[in-house]
Amino acid sequence: PPKLSTLQPGLENKDAPSWLEEPIRHVVKSQQFNQEALDHVFKVAREMELVRPGTDESRQLQGAIMSTLFYEPSTRTRLSFESAMARLGGTILTTESAAEFSSAAKGETLEDTIRTVEGYADLVVLRHFQAGSAEKAASAASIPIINAGDGPGQHPTQALLDVYTIQREIGRLDNFRIGLIGDLANGRTVRSLAYVLSMYPGVKMYFVAPDVCRMKDDIKSYLSSVGVDWEEVDDLAQVAADVDVLYQTRIQKERFQDRPDDYEKAKGKYIINAETMKQMKKDAIVLHPLPRVDEIHPEVDSDPRAAYFRQARNGLYVRMALLKLCLENRPLAH
Amino acid sequence: PPKLSTLQPGLENKDAPSWLEEPIRHVVKSQQFNQEALDHVFKVAREMELVRPGTDESRQLQGAIMSTLFYEPSTRTRLSFESAMARLGGTILTTESAAEFSSAAKGETLEDTIRTVEGYADLVVLRHFQAGSAEKAASAASIPIINAGDGPGQHPTQALLDVYTIQREIGRLDNFRIGLIGDLANGRTVRSLAYVLSMYPGVKMYFVAPDVCRMKDDIKSYLSSVGVDWEEVDDLAQVAADVDVLYQTRIQKERFQDRPDDYEKAKGKYIINAETMKQMKKDAIVLHPLPRVDEIHPEVDSDPRAAYFRQARNGLYVRMALLKLCLENRPLAH
Amino acid sequence: PPKLSTLQPGLENKDAPSWLEEPIRHVVKSQQFNQEALDHVFKVAREMELVRPGTDESRQLQGAIMSTLFYEPSTRTRLSFESAMARLGGTILTTESAAEFSSAAKGETLEDTIRTVEGYADLVVLRHFQAGSAEKAASAASIPIINAGDGPGQHPTQALLDVYTIQREIGRLDNFRIGLIGDLANGRTVRSLAYVLSMYPGVKMYFVAPDVCRMKDDIKSYLSSVGVDWEEVDDLAQVAADVDVLYQTRIQKERFQDRPDDYEKAKGKYIINAETMKQMKKDAIVLHPLPRVDEIHPEVDSDPRAAYFRQARNGLYVRMALLKLCLENRPLAH
């Protein structure tokens, strides 16, 4: 297993703040978080699980204003951030469809939009259809920007909530086995997850994917270069029996637009059902970033090891933690 | 007039909670409310009329989070629910156009969406284009679901506010005469209203509709079976002179897509204007679920008996009452 | 320079309230504000700059509900109003795309919509695509209506924030020189600004516009009739050197739909860049209503005289002031 000291130079964002002394500046990509930073975020997320309505803790962001600026719809992610802000007493300015943002249509740059919106809010949660948008916005902004997904680029809060869920469910982030299933070629989620988990020692990864959706070479080379033990396997049953975490993903139809046959073949290949659950260990868990279509049979939902709705819920706590860390010790802009 | 005891078996939802002991679980359809339940909702709605900003009463849902999940736009209904929640101090997560909910587009079931959203909110107000959606959502949910209209299905809060308005305006729900006018064939509103009013003794119903929009046989048979006195009449003037409540509805153009001539004929047939008001009793009222087009002339608006904007306003109080009843004595989900 | 006494009869709205005694009834058009009224709004706006989260001042509109009813998207303006309301402790009911307002689609009049919404809110901020809509809404409403732009009609809060910014930046509203640049023919903004500034003595106006976008005769005649000193100039450099305020506007592509060549020619003619800044006086400023495309080069942004983002920010304070003035001393509608 890779040593942390070997890993850090490649993973760490050189410009990242010293986590224990300063608030987070922006949340732009999962690589900005080193192990120490993740530990700190997760510690705060645990505290967030205990925040109850009516208490002082539930008012700790009172007076702060968050603008959710979504250039493409993602109701799930937007509601999760808005709920997180609400539970800490902050105020929400919501924008469901900024793609029709008249200014953007008129040719305004994202930087100009951000410079305007920062006059109205203390923090922006940005969802955009173009990779790199969050970084561009952050470079222009005097207030924190949280990336809620920028097209084929990054979706760092998803990666963080995935890792947080593993820690919460199996009690550790090192020395465990995980199977990543489904569309490993195109899935932003699994790529980020593999990347983040490579920071922890003793993580064995199995990749189980239809031929057309195999994990790409860049990640595989990277994992090898940092000493992560990974393996491509065809047999889901064998992997199910061996792992602590089975991470299923959806085969995305929109990736196969000109190859409907490939889609149908790929889609049906690896389904998690009651049979799969029988093969799994008693204390292993099934995760999924959701939405789920057919790749996990509903009969699995009632199994206590089906952790995907708890995983969605954990997104709330991780986002509460990030909002707190971005806004605390920071003068509000008004 | 039908006896309450005869009526209840057919009307009552067997699974309905005992109203005076427990909070409401879900608000799915108007049939779930028996007379006792309606009495209780209306009693609370009256209290809601007295809630003033800045008082403890205006903070009774502080800390609770409501998500308005609208799969089709209905700004009027959405604003009414959101205003109701705001007046009780609760927090609102709004979704104007969940039809573009990316998860739904990707094939996620409504049940999965609800299971995710219940991690973010304490109550969901659902508007959907498919009949039965609210019931489906409620069956999956661990938090209360309020049906804000499910396509051709139910819109129970509209039925409740109609009945509440009659009680508020004429002082009773039994022994009165009502004329239902307009599109009685397709109008979800009038069908529900006739159904709910059939619970009360001594309600005489007149149906005044163009030929193509007559009240359907299922409701007429039901009313007869429970002993309600109803009559189809062609002459609006005659009905106007006799009733305590004139309930006008819009002839919906969208129901006549392939028959524009039928629409034009039906639309112009029964208009309420100053002339109609002269025929009406001094203490009778005019109701309309709104939006209104030509079927009530604007000259009627200034008549004190024109109660339709007060009726819209009553929607606020009824929805405040339902939010309170659904959320009180219930641990918030976070 | 025109005397105030000469100006007032033409400018003043006869029905305008006596500003120092009553709350504002509606904000419909910039002409409703005389000099005394503007002074009062700006005085309150200055106080608004000092409102800090957590103070009593930040809760002065607690309990009040504002509905932003936007029939066309304008995220910038909507967020500005919503942020203003949030900073005063009020509650926001948001509607991003009321154009799909189902009631409007069904043929409901704007007056009926307003009469319904006023049951749910204490104030409506209306954005509409038709000139005159705000006035129409105000005539039907029992609660204050603020016009956030009605198509080619008025956008009074933009005019007010422009004037407020000039006062804040150069310290006075009389005896200064301003250059209005760009699309002076179609720009609602510059037309209103010229109109409002004509109330103040000693304002010299230069109009710098491509041939196809010259200031129209109605405004020029009006300015002459009230004794304002104005001049059309072709040379931006000459004007830049002379003025205290350079007000740049975007050439709107949508105005040249059938004449793309004219657009290209007009667009490139007057650009503000580092060179222009060298010509300007040390304490002069550059304004722009935003969004900006190419007409101000980004290299200008870091110049302290570039005041356009501060101008956008001032919109917040002016809108806070208007919300306060509309709602104070007014019983909330619930």
Short mmCIF file of C-alpha atoms in Angstrom, two decimals, chain C:
data_model
loop_
_atom_site.label_atom_id
_atom_site.label_comp_id
_atom_site.label_asym_id
_atom_site.label_seq_id
_atom_site.Cartn_x
_atom_site.Cartn_y
_atom_site.Cartn_z
CA PRO C 1 -29.63 74.96 -15.98
CA PRO C 2 -33.33 74.26 -15.46
CA LYS C 3 -34.96 75.46 -12.27
CA LEU C 4 -36.46 72.80 -10.10
CA SER C 5 -39.76 74.69 -10.04
CA THR C 6 -39.97 74.58 -13.85
CA LEU C 7 -39.22 70.91 -13.89
CA GLN C 8 -41.51 69.59 -11.29
CA PRO C 9 -44.89 69.98 -12.95
CA GLY C 10 -43.80 67.78 -15.85
CA LEU C 11 -41.95 65.24 -13.82
CA GLU C 12 -43.96 64.81 -10.75
CA ASN C 13 -46.61 62.18 -10.56
CA LYS C 14 -49.62 64.11 -9.29
CA ASP C 15 -50.82 61.06 -7.44
CA ALA C 16 -47.49 60.50 -5.73
CA PRO C 17 -47.73 60.31 -1.95
CA SER C 18 -46.37 62.99 0.28
CA TRP C 19 -43.08 61.23 0.86
CA LEU C 20 -42.23 62.21 4.32
CA GLU C 21 -45.55 61.32 5.82
CA GLU C 22 -46.69 58.11 4.17
CA PRO C 23 -45.14 54.86 3.02
CA ILE C 24 -44.65 54.50 -0.75
CA ARG C 25 -47.70 52.93 -2.33
CA HIS C 26 -46.09 51.34 -5.41
CA VAL C 27 -42.85 51.69 -7.38
CA VAL C 28 -44.03 51.78 -10.97
CA LYS C 29 -41.99 54.30 -12.97
CA SER C 30 -39.04 56.57 -12.43
CA GLN C 31 -41.14 59.67 -13.12
CA GLN C 32 -43.08 59.10 -9.93
CA PHE C 33 -40.06 60.27 -7.94
CA ASN C 34 -39.40 63.96 -7.57
CA GLN C 35 -36.14 65.29 -6.18
CA GLU C 36 -37.38 65.28 -2.60
CA ALA C 37 -38.52 61.69 -2.96
CA LEU C 38 -35.18 60.63 -4.41
CA ASP C 39 -33.35 62.36 -1.57
CA HIS C 40 -35.42 60.40 0.90
CA VAL C 41 -34.91 57.05 -0.84
CA PHE C 42 -31.16 57.67 -1.05
CA LYS C 43 -30.96 58.66 2.60
CA VAL C 44 -32.58 55.37 3.55
CA ALA C 45 -30.32 53.51 1.11
CA ARG C 46 -27.29 54.93 2.92
CA GLU C 47 -28.66 53.59 6.19
CA MET C 48 -29.11 50.24 4.48
CA GLU C 49 -25.39 50.07 3.71
CA LEU C 50 -24.83 49.87 7.45
CA VAL C 51 -27.26 47.03 8.21
CA ARG C 52 -25.27 44.11 9.67
CA PRO C 53 -26.40 40.50 10.17
CA GLY C 54 -27.56 39.71 13.67
CA THR C 55 -28.68 43.25 14.50
CA ASP C 56 -32.20 44.54 15.07
CA GLU C 57 -31.90 46.47 11.80
CA SER C 58 -31.43 43.19 9.96
CA ARG C 59 -34.82 42.02 11.24
CA GLN C 60 -36.91 45.08 10.48
CA LEU C 61 -39.03 43.32 7.84
CA GLN C 62 -39.36 40.09 9.80
CA GLY C 63 -42.80 38.61 9.23
CA ALA C 64 -43.26 40.35 5.88
CA ILE C 65 -43.58 38.17 2.76
CA MET C 66 -42.35 39.28 -0.67
CA SER C 67 -43.33 37.43 -3.84
CA THR C 68 -41.00 37.84 -6.83
CA LEU C 69 -43.26 37.22 -9.80
CA PHE C 70 -41.01 37.08 -12.88
CA TYR C 71 -42.79 36.52 -16.20
CA GLU C 72 -39.43 36.58 -17.96
CA PRO C 73 -36.15 35.44 -16.45
CA SER C 74 -33.86 38.08 -15.00
CA THR C 75 -31.77 36.27 -12.45
CA ARG C 76 -29.65 39.30 -11.64
CA THR C 77 -32.59 41.55 -10.77
CA ARG C 78 -34.44 38.78 -8.96
CA LEU C 79 -31.44 37.88 -6.80
CA SER C 80 -30.88 41.55 -5.99
CA PHE C 81 -34.44 41.96 -4.69
CA GLU C 82 -34.37 38.64 -2.86
CA SER C 83 -31.06 39.48 -1.22
CA ALA C 84 -32.44 42.88 -0.21
CA MET C 85 -35.45 41.25 1.44
CA ALA C 86 -33.28 38.61 3.13
CA ARG C 87 -31.00 41.28 4.63
CA LEU C 88 -34.02 42.89 6.29
CA GLY C 89 -35.28 39.62 7.72
CA GLY C 90 -38.25 39.18 5.40
CA THR C 91 -39.48 36.01 3.72
CA ILE C 92 -39.24 35.31 -0.01
CA LEU C 93 -41.65 33.39 -2.23
CA THR C 94 -39.80 33.02 -5.51
CA THR C 95 -41.10 32.49 -9.05
CA GLU C 96 -38.44 32.28 -11.71
CA SER C 97 -40.60 31.59 -14.71
CA ALA C 98 -44.12 32.83 -14.23
CA ALA C 99 -44.44 32.94 -18.01
CA GLU C 100 -45.35 29.30 -17.65
CA PHE C 101 -47.69 30.40 -14.85
CA SER C 102 -50.41 27.96 -15.64
CA SER C 103 -53.10 30.53 -14.89
CA ALA C 104 -51.71 33.00 -17.42
CA ALA C 105 -51.60 30.23 -20.00
CA LYS C 106 -55.27 29.52 -19.27
CA GLY C 107 -56.18 33.12 -20.04
CA GLU C 108 -56.28 34.69 -16.59
CA THR C 109 -55.75 38.45 -16.56
CA LEU C 110 -52.77 39.93 -14.73
CA GLU C 111 -55.23 41.74 -12.46
CA ASP C 112 -56.78 38.46 -11.34
CA THR C 113 -53.36 36.92 -10.75
CA ILE C 114 -52.38 39.88 -8.58
CA ARG C 115 -55.64 39.72 -6.62
CA THR C 116 -54.87 36.09 -5.86
CA VAL C 117 -51.19 36.54 -5.03
CA GLU C 118 -51.98 39.43 -2.70
CA GLY C 119 -53.67 36.86 -0.49
CA TYR C 120 -50.28 35.15 -0.08
CA ALA C 121 -47.79 38.02 0.09
CA ASP C 122 -47.36 41.52 1.51
CA LEU C 123 -45.57 42.88 -1.55
CA VAL C 124 -45.04 41.77 -5.16
CA VAL C 125 -41.92 42.41 -7.24
CA LEU C 126 -43.13 42.09 -10.81
CA ARG C 127 -41.09 41.49 -13.96
CA HIS C 128 -43.17 41.34 -17.11
CA PHE C 129 -42.61 41.32 -20.85
CA GLN C 130 -45.32 43.89 -21.64
CA ALA C 131 -44.96 47.64 -21.14
CA GLY C 132 -47.55 48.98 -18.73
CA SER C 133 -47.93 45.72 -16.81
CA ALA C 134 -46.69 47.14 -13.52
CA GLU C 135 -49.17 49.99 -13.67
CA LYS C 136 -51.95 47.55 -14.50
CA ALA C 137 -50.97 45.34 -11.58
CA ALA C 138 -50.73 48.31 -9.21
CA SER C 139 -54.21 49.47 -10.15
CA ALA C 140 -55.64 46.09 -9.12
CA ALA C 141 -53.52 45.52 -6.01
CA SER C 142 -54.19 46.25 -2.37
CA ILE C 143 -50.51 45.57 -1.58
CA PRO C 144 -47.43 47.39 -2.94
CA ILE C 145 -46.19 46.42 -6.42
CA ILE C 146 -42.56 47.10 -7.35
CA ASN C 147 -41.83 47.17 -11.07
CA ALA C 148 -38.68 45.14 -11.81
CA GLY C 149 -38.90 45.89 -15.51
CA ASP C 150 -41.90 45.73 -17.81
CA GLY C 151 -40.59 44.95 -21.26
CA PRO C 152 -39.77 48.04 -23.31
CA GLY C 153 -41.44 50.08 -20.58
CA GLN C 154 -39.93 51.07 -17.25
CA HIS C 155 -37.28 49.64 -14.90
CA PRO C 156 -37.36 52.30 -12.19
CA THR C 157 -35.09 50.60 -9.66
CA GLN C 158 -32.30 50.53 -12.28
CA ALA C 159 -32.67 54.28 -12.83
CA LEU C 160 -32.63 54.88 -9.08
CA LEU C 161 -29.53 52.78 -8.46
CA ASP C 162 -27.73 54.56 -11.30
CA VAL C 163 -28.45 57.95 -9.79
CA TYR C 164 -27.63 56.71 -6.29
CA THR C 165 -24.27 55.43 -7.56
CA ILE C 166 -23.40 58.80 -9.13
CA GLN C 167 -24.17 60.52 -5.84
CA ARG C 168 -22.16 57.96 -3.87
CA GLU C 169 -19.19 58.04 -6.22
CA ILE C 170 -18.79 61.69 -7.16
CA GLY C 171 -20.52 63.20 -4.14
CA ARG C 172 -23.21 65.25 -5.85
CA LEU C 173 -26.07 65.14 -8.36
CA ASP C 174 -25.86 68.69 -9.65
CA ASN C 175 -23.21 70.45 -11.68
CA PHE C 176 -21.44 67.49 -13.25
CA ARG C 177 -20.79 66.16 -16.72
CA ILE C 178 -21.89 62.77 -17.97
CA GLY C 179 -21.27 60.91 -21.22
CA LEU C 180 -23.91 58.38 -22.24
CA ILE C 181 -22.38 55.86 -24.64
CA GLY C 182 -23.65 53.01 -26.80
CA ASP C 183 -27.20 52.10 -27.75
CA LEU C 184 -29.00 55.30 -26.81
CA ALA C 185 -31.93 54.63 -29.15
CA ASN C 186 -33.14 51.41 -27.59
CA GLY C 187 -31.64 51.44 -24.13
CA ARG C 188 -34.40 51.84 -21.57
CA THR C 189 -31.71 52.53 -19.00
CA VAL C 190 -30.08 55.60 -20.56
CA ARG C 191 -33.40 57.12 -21.51
CA SER C 192 -34.63 56.90 -17.91
CA LEU C 193 -31.31 58.12 -16.56
CA ALA C 194 -31.31 61.21 -18.80
CA TYR C 195 -34.87 61.88 -17.71
CA VAL C 196 -34.19 61.63 -13.99
CA LEU C 197 -30.93 63.62 -14.14
CA SER C 198 -32.79 66.45 -15.89
CA MET C 199 -34.30 67.25 -12.47
CA TYR C 200 -30.93 68.35 -11.16
CA PRO C 201 -29.34 71.70 -12.02
CA GLY C 202 -26.14 71.97 -14.01
CA VAL C 203 -25.95 68.49 -15.51
CA LYS C 204 -24.24 68.53 -18.91
CA MET C 205 -24.96 65.46 -21.06
CA TYR C 206 -22.95 64.13 -23.98
CA PHE C 207 -24.50 61.50 -26.22
CA VAL C 208 -21.99 59.23 -27.96
CA ALA C 209 -23.67 56.65 -30.18
CA PRO C 210 -23.27 54.90 -33.50
CA ASP C 211 -25.51 56.43 -36.17
CA VAL C 212 -28.13 53.68 -35.92
CA CYS C 213 -28.40 54.03 -32.15
CA ARG C 214 -28.67 57.78 -31.60
CA MET C 215 -30.71 59.17 -28.70
CA LYS C 216 -34.26 59.66 -29.92
CA ASP C 217 -35.88 63.02 -30.49
CA ASP C 218 -38.47 62.73 -27.73
CA ILE C 219 -35.83 62.74 -25.02
CA LYS C 220 -33.75 65.41 -26.76
CA SER C 221 -36.78 67.68 -27.10
CA TYR C 222 -37.74 67.08 -23.53
CA LEU C 223 -34.25 67.88 -22.27
CA SER C 224 -34.17 71.06 -24.32
CA SER C 225 -37.60 72.07 -23.09
CA VAL C 226 -36.47 71.87 -19.48
CA GLY C 227 -33.21 73.64 -20.24
CA VAL C 228 -30.76 70.76 -19.97
CA ASP C 229 -27.48 71.33 -21.80
CA TRP C 230 -26.87 68.33 -24.08
CA GLU C 231 -24.65 67.64 -27.07
CA GLU C 232 -24.13 64.82 -29.55
CA VAL C 233 -20.46 63.99 -30.01
CA ASP C 234 -18.71 61.45 -32.22
CA ASP C 235 -15.38 61.33 -30.48
CA LEU C 236 -15.36 59.16 -27.35
CA ALA C 237 -11.84 60.28 -26.40
CA GLN C 238 -12.90 63.93 -26.24
CA VAL C 239 -15.89 63.12 -24.06
CA ALA C 240 -13.86 60.78 -21.84
CA ALA C 241 -11.46 63.61 -21.08
CA ASP C 242 -14.22 66.01 -20.14
CA VAL C 243 -16.74 64.09 -18.05
CA ASP C 244 -17.14 63.09 -14.42
CA VAL C 245 -19.21 60.03 -15.34
CA LEU C 246 -18.89 57.78 -18.40
CA TYR C 247 -22.00 55.63 -18.68
CA GLN C 248 -21.41 52.81 -21.15
CA THR C 249 -24.16 50.52 -22.46
CA ARG C 250 -24.26 47.35 -24.50
CA ILE C 251 -25.28 47.40 -28.14
CA GLN C 252 -28.07 44.84 -28.00
CA LYS C 253 -27.76 42.27 -30.75
CA GLU C 254 -31.45 41.43 -30.47
CA ARG C 255 -32.30 44.94 -31.76
CA PHE C 256 -30.52 44.25 -35.07
CA GLN C 257 -32.04 40.92 -35.98
CA ASP C 258 -32.44 41.66 -39.67
CA ARG C 259 -29.30 43.84 -39.96
CA PRO C 260 -26.27 41.83 -38.75
CA ASP C 261 -23.84 44.16 -40.58
CA ASP C 262 -25.20 47.20 -38.79
CA TYR C 263 -24.79 45.38 -35.51
CA GLU C 264 -21.15 44.50 -36.12
CA LYS C 265 -20.36 48.07 -37.13
CA ALA C 266 -22.18 49.62 -34.18
CA LYS C 267 -20.83 47.17 -31.66
CA GLY C 268 -17.14 47.81 -32.28
CA LYS C 269 -17.34 51.59 -32.53
CA TYR C 270 -17.11 52.74 -28.92
CA ILE C 271 -15.09 50.49 -26.64
CA ILE C 272 -13.80 51.61 -23.25
CA ASN C 273 -10.30 50.27 -22.65
CA ALA C 274 -7.08 51.16 -20.86
CA GLU C 275 -6.48 53.90 -23.43
CA THR C 276 -9.83 55.51 -22.62
CA MET C 277 -9.02 55.40 -18.93
CA LYS C 278 -5.82 57.35 -19.55
CA GLN C 279 -7.88 60.13 -21.09
CA MET C 280 -10.31 60.28 -18.16
CA LYS C 281 -10.00 62.53 -15.15
CA LYS C 282 -8.55 61.08 -11.97
CA ASP C 283 -11.79 61.19 -10.05
CA ALA C 284 -14.18 60.35 -12.88
CA ILE C 285 -15.98 57.01 -12.95
CA VAL C 286 -17.16 54.41 -15.46
CA LEU C 287 -20.66 52.99 -15.04
CA HIS C 288 -22.49 50.22 -16.90
CA PRO C 289 -25.89 48.66 -16.12
CA LEU C 290 -24.46 45.17 -16.87
CA PRO C 291 -24.31 42.61 -18.36
CA ARG C 292 -21.22 43.81 -20.20
CA VAL C 293 -19.95 42.04 -23.31
CA ASP C 294 -17.07 43.64 -25.25
CA GLU C 295 -17.88 47.31 -24.79
CA ILE C 296 -15.70 47.61 -21.70
CA HIS C 297 -12.41 45.71 -21.93
CA PRO C 298 -11.70 43.50 -18.86
CA GLU C 299 -8.37 45.33 -18.45
CA VAL C 300 -10.43 48.25 -17.13
CA ASP C 301 -11.90 46.21 -14.25
CA SER C 302 -8.96 46.67 -11.91
CA ASP C 303 -8.98 50.48 -12.31
CA PRO C 304 -10.50 52.01 -9.16
CA ARG C 305 -12.58 54.28 -11.40
CA ALA C 306 -14.36 51.22 -12.81
CA ALA C 307 -17.48 51.50 -10.65
CA TYR C 308 -19.87 49.10 -12.42
CA PHE C 309 -19.68 46.25 -9.93
CA ARG C 310 -20.10 48.72 -7.07
CA GLN C 311 -23.08 50.04 -9.04
CA ALA C 312 -24.64 46.54 -9.16
CA ARG C 313 -24.04 46.28 -5.43
CA ASN C 314 -25.76 49.62 -4.86
CA GLY C 315 -28.86 48.08 -6.39
CA LEU C 316 -29.07 46.06 -3.23
CA TYR C 317 -29.18 49.12 -0.97
CA VAL C 318 -31.66 51.00 -3.12
CA ARG C 319 -33.94 47.96 -3.21
CA MET C 320 -33.63 47.46 0.54
CA ALA C 321 -34.67 51.10 0.96
CA LEU C 322 -37.67 50.71 -1.36
CA LEU C 323 -38.81 47.52 0.39
CA LYS C 324 -38.59 49.28 3.73
CA LEU C 325 -40.41 52.38 2.49
CA CYS C 326 -43.16 50.30 0.87
CA LEU C 327 -43.72 48.10 3.91
CA GLU C 328 -43.11 50.29 6.93
CA ASN C 329 -46.14 51.66 8.78
CA ARG C 330 -48.26 49.25 6.81
CA PRO C 331 -50.23 46.49 8.47
CA LEU C 332 -49.11 43.19 7.00
CA ALA C 333 -51.91 41.63 5.02
CA HIS C 334 -52.24 38.62 7.27
#
